[in-house]
Amino acid sequence: MSLARFLAHYEALPERTLVGLMSGTSADAVTAAAVALRGRVPDVSVRVVGLRQHPIPDEVLQRLFAPRQTVADVAVLNVLVGELFAEAALALIDELGLARDQVQAIASHGQTLVHVPEQHATLQAGEPSIIAERTGICTVAEFRYRDMAAGGQGAPLVPLADFALFCDPAKNRAVQNLGGIANVTWLPAGGTLDDVIAFDTGPGNCLIDGLMRTMTQGHKQIDEGGALAAQGQADAKWLDLFLDHEFLRRPPPKSADLGDFDLELVRVVYRAMRDAGQSRADAAATITAVTAHSIANAYRDFLPAMPDEVIVGGGGVHNLTLLNMLRERLPEVAVLTHEKFGIPSAAKEAVAFAVLANETLLGRPGNVPSATGARRAVPLGKIVPA
Amino acid sequence: MSLARFLAHYEALPERTLVGLMSGTSADAVTAAAVALRGRVPDVSVRVVGLRQHPIPDEVLQRLFAPRQTVADVAVLNVLVGELFAEAALALIDELGLARDQVQAIASHGQTLVHVPEQHATLQAGEPSIIAERTGICTVAEFRYRDMAAGGQGAPLVPLADFALFCDPAKNRAVQNLGGIANVTWLPAGGTLDDVIAFDTGPGNCLIDGLMRTMTQGHKQIDEGGALAAQGQADAKWLDLFLDHEFLRRPPPKSADLGDFDLELVRVVYRAMRDAGQSRADAAATITAVTAHSIANAYRDFLPAMPDEVIVGGGGVHNLTLLNMLRERLPEVAVLTHEKFGIPSAAKEAVAFAVLANETLLGRPGNVPSATGARRAVPLGKIVPA
């Protein structure tokens, strides 16, 4: 089929099925979400029909986090991650019993290798040509580059989807993602796209995960359910010191990289607390409080008003201590999860990229300039034909 | 305009103007060629309406050839080369007095950073999102990945264009590109696409250029016109030794990287010849002969028959000594240049990628499986909307 005919067919479909693929900065897993999608922004609706957390093999993880990577390493990682993302998509499609031609497109974020907004540079591994070739499905990918070409930070990119899915006529809402990095989208009651504010609030799970790895010599990757932090007491001195971080004080637009939150700092704090006779639980409580406070502070410092509702998503929703701390810091705000809106929290970003790919295939822009700082709204991503 | 409408419009145009952008392995310049193109393969015709050799600034060259590049360096190079390619396209469009909407698409090869066919990995710098954003023109780029995803070597990719532009009903033809690396496309008289054979024959200008840089401590980059080599005598011993190179003996399909032709070898040969009292001209003649003989030998060893005509292109056509040596080695063959067919030799690869982008935008494949070793013919490249 010619590409023009494919796209005309795509446009005409009342409902389209897309698979969104995402792996966050902490590379926990490849999230694959199958989405039945209707319409287009602002009148878009999504129904998540399937979700898979596809494991990332140790070999790929070791290469991803290898200290010194050459140009050839980048080229090989691009291939390995591309194959992995293709596998994730195919496994989900098979689980759902879908035929491949029942999926119109794949939206792949890839795995970020580096993100340097000051130099307008970013690099995501996960070659979409491989995804298209293995699946036989048109693939849209590499979303961040075009926003950066237009002068933006290349992040956050979820705001358009947040706006389309969650904007409320009567309530101020904040959509808070808790990935490795945490980001917020501000949706004022009855606002338009121009009213949207979005930025990275700071650490999501990255500091907590880093602390767990440090304390257990890598045996534990996460504080499951926030159980350890729940038993401890946050140390006010270290908490204040951490919250004075340059990134947290800087006004938006801003986007963070794992490199912005130095795990050395976590290690130093942990050692100092241990030497002072404080427990592991106290250290976990302190670092979890850093995360919760940094989010609440960002709302107070940088949003035009406090939200009526916060809709949290991402892996961090399973950390109940983090959510409880967030509720304590935001007593006037209802803290809800994406599940209340029919979207599994873990699927959130994959769904957002499916929404963006849908816009791209319809020839429409996907970034929100007030969120990324771009000069204009531009279509995002590159299209790899089936 | 929606993407479907853009592509339907594109399909319907009797003649389309594309700008092809190419920078070879030796990174001499960004070649920008404006092409008026009609039809599609096999019935495609091209008219080169403009050609520009856009200089590559020293800063970019230094970064390209820096010995140790990090992941961040790759990300930044992708941006710098993208901006440079966009500049090259815009400068050519301005020189020609064209309005931007008179150019329907840009085809960008980018600058290869690494090509590792054994690991199915390749990396081209020159972010197409930047090219599309700066020019406002739909850009097709990153052609090699999809062929490699389909099991191919990702090279050579010019054979489809060679077939469409040069296949003759009565004559066996070889289209010989003389870039940093040299590659041939075999087009038997009256053959079909399945009969096409193509592979890298070995060194193009890379060894000669390397010798000139070595001998002049970098003051001279090339043996202009082949003038130095013309005054010397090739040394048979070193010539034979060089021609015993593993790459040259290996049967196709095969694609080379500058790394396959070690400049250390050139340096060793030069030093040995100097110490034996032989002149610089003798060294240049020897290395030029290596290039000419490796091409002629490849025809004898790996083509099903000798060509009636060889159509040479690429920067090497200006090296008259190289062409004369080639004629000597191929006495039964007419050695012609692309100019005889209305295509400036220097524009050749840029034109070929314009032909490939045209196929991609029409939803058609671009690789020749018998040339790259791919399992099937696939559409090449990623499409970045205007």
PDB file of N, CA and C in Angstrom, chain A residues 78-109:
ATOM      1  N   ASN A  78      21.779   0.816  20.212  1.00  0.00           N
ATOM      2  CA  ASN A  78      20.617   1.198  19.412  1.00  0.00           C
ATOM      3  C   ASN A  78      19.956  -0.037  18.808  1.00  0.00           C
ATOM      4  N   VAL A  79      20.762  -0.979  18.377  1.00  0.00           N
ATOM      5  CA  VAL A  79      20.254  -2.228  17.799  1.00  0.00           C
ATOM      6  C   VAL A  79      19.659  -3.125  18.889  1.00  0.00           C
ATOM      7  N   LEU A  80      20.394  -3.335  19.962  1.00  0.00           N
ATOM      8  CA  LEU A  80      19.927  -4.244  21.022  1.00  0.00           C
ATOM      9  C   LEU A  80      18.615  -3.746  21.623  1.00  0.00           C
ATOM     10  N   VAL A  81      18.533  -2.460  21.889  1.00  0.00           N
ATOM     11  CA  VAL A  81      17.313  -1.906  22.478  1.00  0.00           C
ATOM     12  C   VAL A  81      16.179  -1.933  21.451  1.00  0.00           C
ATOM     13  N   GLY A  82      16.508  -1.715  20.191  1.00  0.00           N
ATOM     14  CA  GLY A  82      15.488  -1.814  19.136  1.00  0.00           C
ATOM     15  C   GLY A  82      14.895  -3.214  19.072  1.00  0.00           C
ATOM     16  N   GLU A  83      15.755  -4.223  19.122  1.00  0.00           N
ATOM     17  CA  GLU A  83      15.274  -5.612  19.111  1.00  0.00           C
ATOM     18  C   GLU A  83      14.409  -5.880  20.349  1.00  0.00           C
ATOM     19  N   LEU A  84      14.841  -5.373  21.481  1.00  0.00           N
ATOM     20  CA  LEU A  84      14.116  -5.585  22.736  1.00  0.00           C
ATOM     21  C   LEU A  84      12.727  -4.932  22.697  1.00  0.00           C
ATOM     22  N   PHE A  85      12.672  -3.703  22.194  1.00  0.00           N
ATOM     23  CA  PHE A  85      11.382  -3.020  22.089  1.00  0.00           C
ATOM     24  C   PHE A  85      10.458  -3.759  21.116  1.00  0.00           C
ATOM     25  N   ALA A  86      11.034  -4.255  20.023  1.00  0.00           N
ATOM     26  CA  ALA A  86      10.234  -5.019  19.061  1.00  0.00           C
ATOM     27  C   ALA A  86       9.666  -6.273  19.731  1.00  0.00           C
ATOM     28  N   GLU A  87      10.516  -6.960  20.491  1.00  0.00           N
ATOM     29  CA  GLU A  87      10.082  -8.148  21.240  1.00  0.00           C
ATOM     30  C   GLU A  87       8.939  -7.813  22.193  1.00  0.00           C
ATOM     31  N   ALA A  88       9.081  -6.688  22.896  1.00  0.00           N
ATOM     32  CA  ALA A  88       8.053  -6.272  23.859  1.00  0.00           C
ATOM     33  C   ALA A  88       6.716  -6.052  23.158  1.00  0.00           C
ATOM     34  N   ALA A  89       6.770  -5.379  22.007  1.00  0.00           N
ATOM     35  CA  ALA A  89       5.536  -5.105  21.265  1.00  0.00           C
ATOM     36  C   ALA A  89       4.905  -6.409  20.780  1.00  0.00           C
ATOM     37  N   LEU A  90       5.733  -7.293  20.221  1.00  0.00           N
ATOM     38  CA  LEU A  90       5.212  -8.548  19.679  1.00  0.00           C
ATOM     39  C   LEU A  90       4.643  -9.422  20.796  1.00  0.00           C
ATOM     40  N   ALA A  91       5.315  -9.453  21.944  1.00  0.00           N
ATOM     41  CA  ALA A  91       4.828 -10.263  23.061  1.00  0.00           C
ATOM     42  C   ALA A  91       3.461  -9.762  23.527  1.00  0.00           C
ATOM     43  N   LEU A  92       3.306  -8.456  23.610  1.00  0.00           N
ATOM     44  CA  LEU A  92       2.011  -7.896  24.030  1.00  0.00           C
ATOM     45  C   LEU A  92       0.923  -8.207  23.005  1.00  0.00           C
ATOM     46  N   ILE A  93       1.260  -8.015  21.727  1.00  0.00           N
ATOM     47  CA  ILE A  93       0.275  -8.266  20.660  1.00  0.00           C
ATOM     48  C   ILE A  93      -0.167  -9.730  20.702  1.00  0.00           C
ATOM     49  N   ASP A  94       0.795 -10.628  20.924  1.00  0.00           N
ATOM     50  CA  ASP A  94       0.469 -12.053  21.013  1.00  0.00           C
ATOM     51  C   ASP A  94      -0.386 -12.355  22.240  1.00  0.00           C
ATOM     52  N   GLU A  95      -0.011 -11.780  23.393  1.00  0.00           N
ATOM     53  CA  GLU A  95      -0.790 -11.977  24.619  1.00  0.00           C
ATOM     54  C   GLU A  95      -2.248 -11.599  24.427  1.00  0.00           C
ATOM     55  N   LEU A  96      -2.453 -10.527  23.654  1.00  0.00           N
ATOM     56  CA  LEU A  96      -3.813 -10.019  23.470  1.00  0.00           C
ATOM     57  C   LEU A  96      -4.552 -10.772  22.367  1.00  0.00           C
ATOM     58  N   GLY A  97      -3.835 -11.674  21.684  1.00  0.00           N
ATOM     59  CA  GLY A  97      -4.472 -12.414  20.592  1.00  0.00           C
ATOM     60  C   GLY A  97      -4.822 -11.536  19.410  1.00  0.00           C
ATOM     61  N   LEU A  98      -4.103 -10.442  19.250  1.00  0.00           N
ATOM     62  CA  LEU A  98      -4.358  -9.553  18.117  1.00  0.00           C
ATOM     63  C   LEU A  98      -3.567 -10.027  16.900  1.00  0.00           C
ATOM     64  N   ALA A  99      -4.141  -9.847  15.718  1.00  0.00           N
ATOM     65  CA  ALA A  99      -3.358 -10.008  14.495  1.00  0.00           C
ATOM     66  C   ALA A  99      -2.555  -8.726  14.321  1.00  0.00           C
ATOM     67  N   ARG A 100      -1.418  -8.850  13.661  1.00  0.00           N
ATOM     68  CA  ARG A 100      -0.566  -7.664  13.539  1.00  0.00           C
ATOM     69  C   ARG A 100      -1.230  -6.535  12.764  1.00  0.00           C
ATOM     70  N   ASP A 101      -2.084  -6.913  11.799  1.00  0.00           N
ATOM     71  CA  ASP A 101      -2.712  -5.838  11.026  1.00  0.00           C
ATOM     72  C   ASP A 101      -3.880  -5.194  11.781  1.00  0.00           C
ATOM     73  N   GLN A 102      -4.131  -5.693  12.996  1.00  0.00           N
ATOM     74  CA  GLN A 102      -5.121  -4.991  13.835  1.00  0.00           C
ATOM     75  C   GLN A 102      -4.478  -3.847  14.622  1.00  0.00           C
ATOM     76  N   VAL A 103      -3.164  -3.782  14.570  1.00  0.00           N
ATOM     77  CA  VAL A 103      -2.466  -2.666  15.216  1.00  0.00           C
ATOM     78  C   VAL A 103      -2.012  -1.706  14.112  1.00  0.00           C
ATOM     79  N   GLN A 104      -2.487  -0.467  14.163  1.00  0.00           N
ATOM     80  CA  GLN A 104      -2.189   0.467  13.067  1.00  0.00           C
ATOM     81  C   GLN A 104      -0.810   1.096  13.196  1.00  0.00           C
ATOM     82  N   ALA A 105      -0.348   1.277  14.425  1.00  0.00           N
ATOM     83  CA  ALA A 105       0.946   1.953  14.578  1.00  0.00           C
ATOM     84  C   ALA A 105       1.559   1.642  15.937  1.00  0.00           C
ATOM     85  N   ILE A 106       2.871   1.789  15.970  1.00  0.00           N
ATOM     86  CA  ILE A 106       3.619   1.655  17.216  1.00  0.00           C
ATOM     87  C   ILE A 106       4.240   3.013  17.521  1.00  0.00           C
ATOM     88  N   ALA A 107       4.174   3.409  18.780  1.00  0.00           N
ATOM     89  CA  ALA A 107       4.814   4.648  19.228  1.00  0.00           C
ATOM     90  C   ALA A 107       5.931   4.242  20.179  1.00  0.00           C
ATOM     91  N   SER A 108       7.161   4.538  19.805  1.00  0.00           N
ATOM     92  CA  SER A 108       8.268   4.101  20.650  1.00  0.00           C
ATOM     93  C   SER A 108       9.103   5.276  21.139  1.00  0.00           C
ATOM     94  N   HIS A 109       9.189   5.399  22.440  1.00  0.00           N
ATOM     95  CA  HIS A 109      10.034   6.456  23.004  1.00  0.00           C
ATOM     96  C   HIS A 109      11.501   6.086  22.946  1.00  0.00           C
TER      97      HIS A 109
END
